[in-house]
CSV table of C-alpha atoms in Angstrom, one decimal:
chain,number,residue,atom,x,y,z
S,39,UNK,CA,10.1,-44.0,-92.9
S,40,UNK,CA,6.5,-43.5,-92.5
S,41,UNK,CA,4.1,-46.2,-93.7
S,42,UNK,CA,0.5,-45.7,-94.6
S,43,UNK,CA,-2.4,-47.3,-96.6
S,44,UNK,CA,-2.3,-47.1,-100.6
S,45,UNK,CA,-4.0,-43.9,-101.5
S,46,UNK,CA,-7.9,-44.7,-102.1
S,47,UNK,CA,-9.0,-45.8,-105.5
S,48,UNK,CA,-11.0,-43.5,-107.9
S,49,UNK,CA,-9.9,-40.8,-110.5
S,50,UNK,CA,-7.2,-38.5,-109.8
S,51,UNK,CA,-6.2,-35.2,-111.8
S,52,UNK,CA,-2.9,-34.3,-112.4
S,53,UNK,CA,-3.4,-30.4,-112.2
S,54,UNK,CA,-1.8,-27.7,-114.2
S,55,UNK,CA,0.5,-24.9,-112.8
S,56,UNK,CA,-1.6,-21.6,-114.1
S,57,UNK,CA,0.5,-18.6,-114.3
S,58,UNK,CA,-0.3,-14.9,-114.7
S,59,UNK,CA,-0.2,-13.2,-118.2
S,60,UNK,CA,2.8,-11.5,-118.6
S,61,UNK,CA,5.5,-10.5,-121.0
S,62,UNK,CA,5.9,-13.3,-123.3
S,63,UNK,CA,9.7,-13.2,-123.2
S,64,UNK,CA,10.1,-12.7,-119.0
S,65,UNK,CA,11.6,-15.3,-118.0
S,66,UNK,CA,9.2,-16.3,-115.5
S,67,UNK,CA,5.7,-15.5,-115.5
S,68,UNK,CA,3.9,-15.4,-111.8
S,69,UNK,CA,1.9,-18.0,-110.3
S,70,UNK,CA,-2.1,-17.2,-110.7
S,71,UNK,CA,-3.5,-18.6,-107.3
S,72,UNK,CA,-6.8,-17.3,-108.4
S,73,UNK,CA,-7.1,-19.3,-111.5
S,74,UNK,CA,-5.7,-22.3,-109.6
S,75,UNK,CA,-8.6,-22.0,-107.0
S,76,UNK,CA,-11.4,-21.7,-109.7
S,77,UNK,CA,-9.7,-25.1,-111.2
S,78,UNK,CA,-9.6,-27.1,-108.0
S,79,UNK,CA,-12.7,-26.2,-106.7
S,80,UNK,CA,-14.4,-27.1,-110.1
S,81,UNK,CA,-12.7,-30.6,-110.0
S,82,UNK,CA,-13.8,-31.2,-106.2
S,83,UNK,CA,-16.9,-30.4,-107.1
S,84,UNK,CA,-17.3,-32.7,-109.8
S,85,UNK,CA,-16.1,-35.5,-107.4
S,86,UNK,CA,-12.6,-36.2,-108.0
S,87,UNK,CA,-11.0,-38.6,-105.5
S,88,UNK,CA,-7.3,-36.4,-105.5
S,89,UNK,CA,-5.0,-34.1,-107.3
S,90,UNK,CA,-1.5,-34.7,-108.3
S,91,UNK,CA,0.1,-31.1,-107.8
S,92,UNK,CA,3.7,-30.1,-109.2
S,93,UNK,CA,4.1,-33.3,-111.4
S,94,UNK,CA,4.5,-33.7,-114.7
S,95,UNK,CA,1.4,-31.7,-116.2
S,96,UNK,CA,2.4,-28.8,-113.4
S,97,UNK,CA,5.7,-28.4,-114.7
S,98,UNK,CA,7.6,-29.2,-111.6
S,99,UNK,CA,10.7,-29.0,-113.9
S,100,UNK,CA,9.7,-25.3,-114.5
S,101,UNK,CA,8.8,-24.4,-110.5
S,102,UNK,CA,11.2,-23.2,-107.6
S,103,UNK,CA,11.3,-25.5,-104.7
S,104,UNK,CA,9.7,-22.3,-103.3
S,105,UNK,CA,6.7,-22.1,-105.6
S,106,UNK,CA,5.8,-25.9,-105.1
S,107,UNK,CA,5.5,-25.4,-101.4
S,108,UNK,CA,3.2,-22.2,-101.7
S,109,UNK,CA,1.2,-24.3,-104.5
S,110,UNK,CA,0.5,-27.1,-102.5
S,111,UNK,CA,-0.4,-25.2,-99.1
S,112,UNK,CA,-2.8,-22.8,-100.8
S,113,UNK,CA,-4.5,-25.2,-102.5
S,114,UNK,CA,-4.8,-27.7,-99.3
S,115,UNK,CA,-6.2,-24.5,-98.0
S,116,UNK,CA,-8.7,-23.9,-100.5
S,117,UNK,CA,-10.0,-27.5,-100.3
S,118,UNK,CA,-10.1,-27.2,-96.3
S,119,UNK,CA,-11.8,-24.0,-96.2
S,120,UNK,CA,-14.6,-25.3,-98.8
S,121,UNK,CA,-15.3,-28.6,-97.0
S,122,UNK,CA,-13.2,-31.0,-99.6
S,123,UNK,CA,-11.1,-32.3,-96.7
S,124,UNK,CA,-11.5,-35.5,-98.3
S,125,UNK,CA,-9.8,-34.7,-101.3
S,126,UNK,CA,-6.4,-36.3,-101.3
S,127,UNK,CA,-3.4,-34.5,-102.5
S,128,UNK,CA,-0.5,-36.2,-103.7
S,129,UNK,CA,2.8,-34.4,-105.0
S,130,UNK,CA,4.9,-35.0,-107.6
S,131,UNK,CA,8.3,-35.1,-106.8
S,132,UNK,CA,10.9,-34.7,-110.0
S,133,UNK,CA,14.4,-34.6,-109.5
S,134,UNK,CA,17.3,-36.6,-110.7
S,135,UNK,CA,19.3,-35.9,-107.0
S,136,UNK,CA,18.4,-38.5,-104.6
S,137,UNK,CA,18.8,-35.8,-101.8
S,138,UNK,CA,16.9,-33.3,-103.3
S,139,UNK,CA,14.0,-35.9,-103.9
S,140,UNK,CA,13.6,-36.5,-100.3
S,141,UNK,CA,13.6,-33.1,-99.5
S,142,UNK,CA,11.0,-32.5,-102.1
S,143,UNK,CA,8.8,-35.1,-100.5
S,144,UNK,CA,9.5,-33.7,-97.0
S,145,UNK,CA,8.6,-29.9,-97.9
S,146,UNK,CA,5.2,-31.3,-99.9
S,147,UNK,CA,4.3,-33.3,-96.6
S,148,UNK,CA,4.7,-30.0,-94.6
S,149,UNK,CA,2.8,-28.2,-97.0
S,150,UNK,CA,-0.1,-30.4,-97.0
S,151,UNK,CA,0.5,-33.5,-99.4
S,152,UNK,CA,-0.7,-36.8,-98.0
S,153,UNK,CA,1.4,-38.9,-101.0
S,154,UNK,CA,4.5,-38.6,-103.0
S,155,UNK,CA,4.2,-39.9,-106.6
S,156,UNK,CA,8.0,-40.4,-107.4
S,157,UNK,CA,9.4,-39.8,-111.1
S,158,UNK,CA,12.1,-42.4,-112.3
S,159,UNK,CA,15.6,-41.1,-112.6
S,160,UNK,CA,16.5,-41.1,-115.8
S,161,UNK,CA,19.0,-38.4,-116.5
S,162,UNK,CA,21.9,-41.6,-117.7
S,163,UNK,CA,19.7,-44.1,-119.3
S,164,UNK,CA,20.5,-43.7,-122.3
S,165,UNK,CA,24.3,-43.7,-121.5
S,166,UNK,CA,24.2,-47.2,-119.9
S,167,UNK,CA,24.4,-45.9,-116.4
S,168,UNK,CA,21.7,-47.5,-114.9
S,169,UNK,CA,21.1,-50.9,-113.7
S,170,UNK,CA,18.2,-52.8,-112.3
S,171,UNK,CA,20.0,-53.1,-108.7
S,172,UNK,CA,20.5,-49.7,-108.9
S,173,UNK,CA,17.3,-48.4,-109.8
S,174,UNK,CA,15.6,-50.7,-107.0
S,175,UNK,CA,18.5,-48.9,-104.3
S,176,UNK,CA,17.4,-45.7,-105.4
S,177,UNK,CA,13.6,-46.3,-104.8
S,178,UNK,CA,14.3,-48.0,-101.8
S,179,UNK,CA,16.4,-45.3,-100.1
S,180,UNK,CA,13.6,-42.6,-101.2
S,181,UNK,CA,10.9,-44.5,-99.7
S,182,UNK,CA,13.2,-45.2,-96.8
S,183,UNK,CA,13.8,-41.7,-96.0
S,184,UNK,CA,10.3,-40.6,-96.8
S,185,UNK,CA,7.7,-39.0,-94.3
S,186,UNK,CA,4.7,-40.3,-96.3
S,187,UNK,CA,3.8,-43.1,-98.7
S,188,UNK,CA,5.3,-43.7,-102.1
S,189,UNK,CA,3.8,-44.1,-105.7
S,190,UNK,CA,6.4,-45.6,-108.4
S,191,UNK,CA,5.6,-42.7,-111.5
S,192,UNK,CA,6.8,-44.5,-114.8
S,193,UNK,CA,6.4,-42.1,-117.2
S,194,UNK,CA,8.8,-43.3,-120.2
S,195,UNK,CA,8.1,-40.0,-122.5
S,196,UNK,CA,9.9,-37.5,-120.2
S,197,UNK,CA,12.1,-40.3,-118.8
S,198,UNK,CA,14.8,-40.8,-121.8
S,199,UNK,CA,12.5,-43.8,-122.6
S,200,UNK,CA,13.3,-45.9,-119.5
S,201,UNK,CA,10.7,-48.6,-118.9
S,202,UNK,CA,10.8,-50.1,-115.3
S,203,UNK,CA,10.8,-53.7,-115.4
S,204,UNK,CA,8.2,-56.3,-114.3
S,205,UNK,CA,10.5,-57.5,-111.9
S,206,UNK,CA,11.7,-54.7,-110.5
S,207,UNK,CA,8.1,-53.4,-110.1
S,208,UNK,CA,6.9,-56.5,-108.3
S,209,UNK,CA,10.2,-55.7,-105.7
S,210,UNK,CA,9.0,-52.8,-104.9
S,211,UNK,CA,5.6,-53.5,-104.3
S,212,UNK,CA,6.8,-55.2,-101.2
S,213,UNK,CA,8.4,-52.2,-99.7
S,214,UNK,CA,5.9,-51.3,-97.2
S,215,UNK,CA,6.2,-47.4,-97.7
S,216,UNK,CA,5.9,-47.9,-101.5
S,217,UNK,CA,1.9,-48.3,-102.0
S,218,UNK,CA,1.6,-48.0,-105.2
S,219,UNK,CA,2.2,-46.7,-108.9
S,220,UNK,CA,0.9,-44.2,-112.0
S,221,UNK,CA,2.1,-46.4,-115.3
S,222,UNK,CA,1.9,-43.9,-118.3
S,223,UNK,CA,3.0,-46.0,-121.0
S,224,UNK,CA,1.0,-48.4,-123.6
S,225,UNK,CA,2.0,-51.4,-122.4
S,226,UNK,CA,-1.1,-52.5,-121.2
S,227,UNK,CA,0.3,-56.0,-120.4
S,228,UNK,CA,2.3,-54.7,-117.4
S,229,UNK,CA,-0.8,-52.8,-116.7
S,230,UNK,CA,-2.7,-55.9,-116.2
S,231,UNK,CA,-0.3,-58.4,-114.7
S,232,UNK,CA,0.6,-55.2,-111.5
S,233,UNK,CA,-2.7,-55.5,-111.1
S,234,UNK,CA,-3.4,-59.0,-111.3
S,235,UNK,CA,-0.2,-60.8,-110.3
S,236,UNK,CA,-0.3,-63.4,-107.1
S,237,UNK,CA,3.3,-61.7,-106.6
S,238,UNK,CA,1.5,-58.9,-105.7
S,239,UNK,CA,-0.4,-58.1,-102.1
S,240,UNK,CA,-3.1,-56.0,-104.1
S,241,UNK,CA,-4.4,-54.4,-100.6
S,242,UNK,CA,-1.0,-52.5,-100.0
S,243,UNK,CA,-0.1,-52.0,-103.9
S,244,UNK,CA,-2.2,-49.9,-106.5
S,245,UNK,CA,-1.9,-49.7,-109.9
S,246,UNK,CA,-3.3,-46.4,-111.8
S,247,UNK,CA,-3.1,-46.0,-115.1
S,248,UNK,CA,-1.7,-41.9,-116.4
S,249,UNK,CA,-4.0,-42.8,-119.9
S,250,UNK,CA,-7.3,-42.6,-119.7
S,251,UNK,CA,-7.7,-44.5,-122.6
S,252,UNK,CA,-6.9,-47.6,-120.9
S,253,UNK,CA,-9.5,-47.1,-117.4
S,254,UNK,CA,-11.9,-49.4,-118.5
S,255,UNK,CA,-9.7,-52.5,-119.3
S,256,UNK,CA,-7.6,-51.7,-116.2
S,257,UNK,CA,-10.7,-51.7,-114.4
S,258,UNK,CA,-12.0,-55.0,-115.4
S,259,UNK,CA,-8.3,-56.8,-114.8
S,260,UNK,CA,-7.6,-57.7,-111.4
S,261,UNK,CA,-8.2,-56.7,-107.9
S,262,UNK,CA,-5.1,-54.3,-107.7
S,263,UNK,CA,-6.5,-51.6,-110.3
S,264,UNK,CA,-7.2,-48.7,-109.0
S,265,UNK,CA,-8.1,-45.9,-111.4
S,266,UNK,CA,-6.7,-42.9,-113.5
S,267,UNK,CA,-4.5,-40.4,-112.7
S,268,UNK,CA,-5.4,-38.7,-116.0
S,269,UNK,CA,-4.7,-35.5,-117.8
S,270,UNK,CA,-7.9,-35.1,-119.9
S,271,UNK,CA,-9.6,-35.4,-116.7
S,272,UNK,CA,-8.5,-31.9,-115.8
S,273,UNK,CA,-11.5,-30.6,-117.9
S,274,UNK,CA,-13.7,-33.7,-118.4
S,275,UNK,CA,-13.9,-35.0,-115.1
S,276,UNK,CA,-17.3,-36.2,-114.6
S,277,UNK,CA,-16.5,-38.5,-117.9
S,278,UNK,CA,-14.0,-40.4,-116.2
S,279,UNK,CA,-15.4,-40.7,-113.1
S,280,UNK,CA,-18.7,-42.4,-115.2
S,281,UNK,CA,-16.2,-44.6,-116.6
S,282,UNK,CA,-15.2,-45.9,-113.4
S,283,UNK,CA,-18.5,-46.5,-111.7
S,284,UNK,CA,-19.9,-47.9,-114.6
S,285,UNK,CA,-16.7,-50.5,-114.2
S,286,UNK,CA,-17.4,-51.1,-111.0
S,287,UNK,CA,-21.2,-52.4,-111.5
S,288,UNK,CA,-19.5,-54.5,-114.2
S,289,UNK,CA,-17.1,-55.8,-111.6
S,290,UNK,CA,-19.7,-56.5,-109.0
S,291,UNK,CA,-21.9,-58.4,-111.5
S,292,UNK,CA,-24.6,-55.5,-111.2
S,293,UNK,CA,-24.5,-53.6,-114.5
S,294,UNK,CA,-27.3,-53.7,-116.9
S,295,UNK,CA,-26.7,-54.8,-120.7
S,296,UNK,CA,-27.6,-50.8,-121.2
S,297,UNK,CA,-24.6,-49.7,-118.7
S,298,UNK,CA,-22.4,-52.3,-120.3
S,299,UNK,CA,-22.9,-50.2,-123.7
S,300,UNK,CA,-22.7,-47.1,-122.1
S,301,UNK,CA,-18.9,-47.8,-120.5
S,302,UNK,CA,-18.0,-48.9,-124.1
S,303,UNK,CA,-19.3,-45.6,-126.0
S,304,UNK,CA,-18.1,-43.1,-123.3
S,305,UNK,CA,-14.4,-45.0,-123.0
S,306,UNK,CA,-14.4,-44.8,-126.8
S,307,UNK,CA,-15.6,-41.3,-126.6
S,308,UNK,CA,-13.1,-40.1,-124.1
S,309,UNK,CA,-10.2,-42.1,-125.5
S,310,UNK,CA,-10.7,-40.4,-129.1
S,311,UNK,CA,-10.7,-37.0,-127.4
S,312,UNK,CA,-7.4,-38.4,-125.6
S,313,UNK,CA,-5.6,-38.2,-128.4
S,314,UNK,CA,-5.0,-34.6,-128.4
S,315,UNK,CA,-3.2,-34.8,-125.1
S,316,UNK,CA,-1.3,-38.0,-126.5
S,317,UNK,CA,0.0,-35.2,-129.4
S,318,UNK,CA,0.3,-32.5,-127.4
S,319,UNK,CA,0.9,-33.1,-123.7
S,320,UNK,CA,0.7,-30.4,-120.7
S,321,UNK,CA,0.3,-27.5,-123.6
S,322,UNK,CA,-2.4,-29.0,-124.8
S,323,UNK,CA,-4.3,-29.9,-121.3
S,324,UNK,CA,-3.9,-26.0,-120.5
S,325,UNK,CA,-5.3,-25.1,-124.2
S,326,UNK,CA,-7.9,-27.3,-123.7
S,327,UNK,CA,-8.9,-25.9,-120.3
S,328,UNK,CA,-8.9,-22.6,-121.6
S,329,UNK,CA,-11.1,-23.4,-124.5
S,330,UNK,CA,-13.5,-26.0,-122.5
S,331,UNK,CA,-13.5,-24.6,-119.2
S,332,UNK,CA,-12.7,-20.5,-120.2
S,333,UNK,CA,-10.0,-20.9,-117.3
S,334,UNK,CA,-7.4,-18.4,-117.8
S,335,UNK,CA,-3.8,-20.3,-118.1
S,336,UNK,CA,-1.1,-17.7,-118.9
S,337,UNK,CA,0.5,-16.5,-121.4
S,338,UNK,CA,1.9,-19.0,-123.7
S,339,UNK,CA,0.1,-21.7,-122.0
S,340,UNK,CA,3.2,-22.2,-119.3
S,341,UNK,CA,6.8,-21.3,-118.8
S,342,UNK,CA,9.5,-21.0,-121.7
S,343,UNK,CA,10.2,-23.3,-123.5
S,344,UNK,CA,6.6,-23.9,-123.7
S,345,UNK,CA,4.3,-21.8,-126.6
S,346,UNK,CA,0.5,-22.7,-127.7
S,347,UNK,CA,0.8,-20.6,-130.4
S,348,UNK,CA,0.6,-23.9,-132.8
S,349,UNK,CA,-2.5,-25.1,-131.1
S,350,UNK,CA,-4.9,-22.8,-132.5
S,351,UNK,CA,-4.6,-24.4,-135.8
S,352,UNK,CA,-5.3,-28.0,-134.8
S,353,UNK,CA,-8.0,-27.3,-132.4
S,354,UNK,CA,-10.5,-27.2,-135.6
S,355,UNK,CA,-9.3,-31.2,-136.1
S,356,UNK,CA,-10.4,-32.4,-132.8
S,357,UNK,CA,-13.6,-30.0,-132.5
S,358,UNK,CA,-16.0,-32.7,-133.1
S,359,UNK,CA,-14.6,-34.8,-130.8
S,360,UNK,CA,-14.3,-32.7,-128.2
S,361,UNK,CA,-18.0,-31.6,-128.7
S,362,UNK,CA,-18.7,-35.1,-128.4
S,363,UNK,CA,-17.8,-35.5,-124.9
S,364,UNK,CA,-18.6,-31.5,-123.7
S,365,UNK,CA,-22.4,-33.1,-123.9
S,366,UNK,CA,-22.0,-36.0,-122.3
S,367,UNK,CA,-19.9,-34.2,-119.4
S,368,UNK,CA,-22.9,-31.5,-119.5
S,369,UNK,CA,-25.4,-34.5,-118.8
S,370,UNK,CA,-23.7,-36.0,-116.0
């Protein structure tokens, strides 16, 4: 077991995995390393704190083990070759199998990741097969055997609606190799409690929201509030970073009335554009990257069974809110 400090506070981007255009009915599109590198450098230049590779947005469930390793190692090299060694790489570890989870973490560490974002196991969640004790032991065993620090990833929408309890999260926060969590759910109360509770040593356990809509209220809550790991930041990173920086000035008492108003207006605009991700998830993020940034995302937006064909007619409904944030982004 390796122990280390929690990840630095800031804005992290769950990065999509880019694929080459290919026969739509081929069972596997090749990785597009050029598009991946282009996107990585765009985010690094914008000033993001870190990248999450091979997470939910990265379609980890559609990747082979070898592809995960190749993806992490190549992006680590791209960052190093362009003097962005300060950008943190966090690896997603999506597996129901505890042995495989630990194996993925070890491979990710060897490829260049410094943290592991560990999704809650969930296959039997609706079949009554899980207890709080079992979930606790699962995470403790993973953390005990992980060569890099672990963050708990609680994302009910992809986990059979499994919601980890506050008591379990508080217990896990005490493990020396569990250094934080990503909460991708709408229960703001859990965000605020875990970032403020006196039962948690917040210098060792940091709380990140997976929903950019919640960034400002989270950052104004408690000492454990660390930032966001947010999909919309994949194409609007500067706006998210600006909210983060304004929140820092508000917390320190240095913000002017104008900065307060800017933070509120920007959070509102960002929250509206985030509704696109709420509705269309990973495929929506890739479609927005294609339209906003002009980066090729590959055919069908992702590997089967993903398809982006229904998004074209939906885009017009969101055009106005996207253009509003694009104008803000261009000025930052």
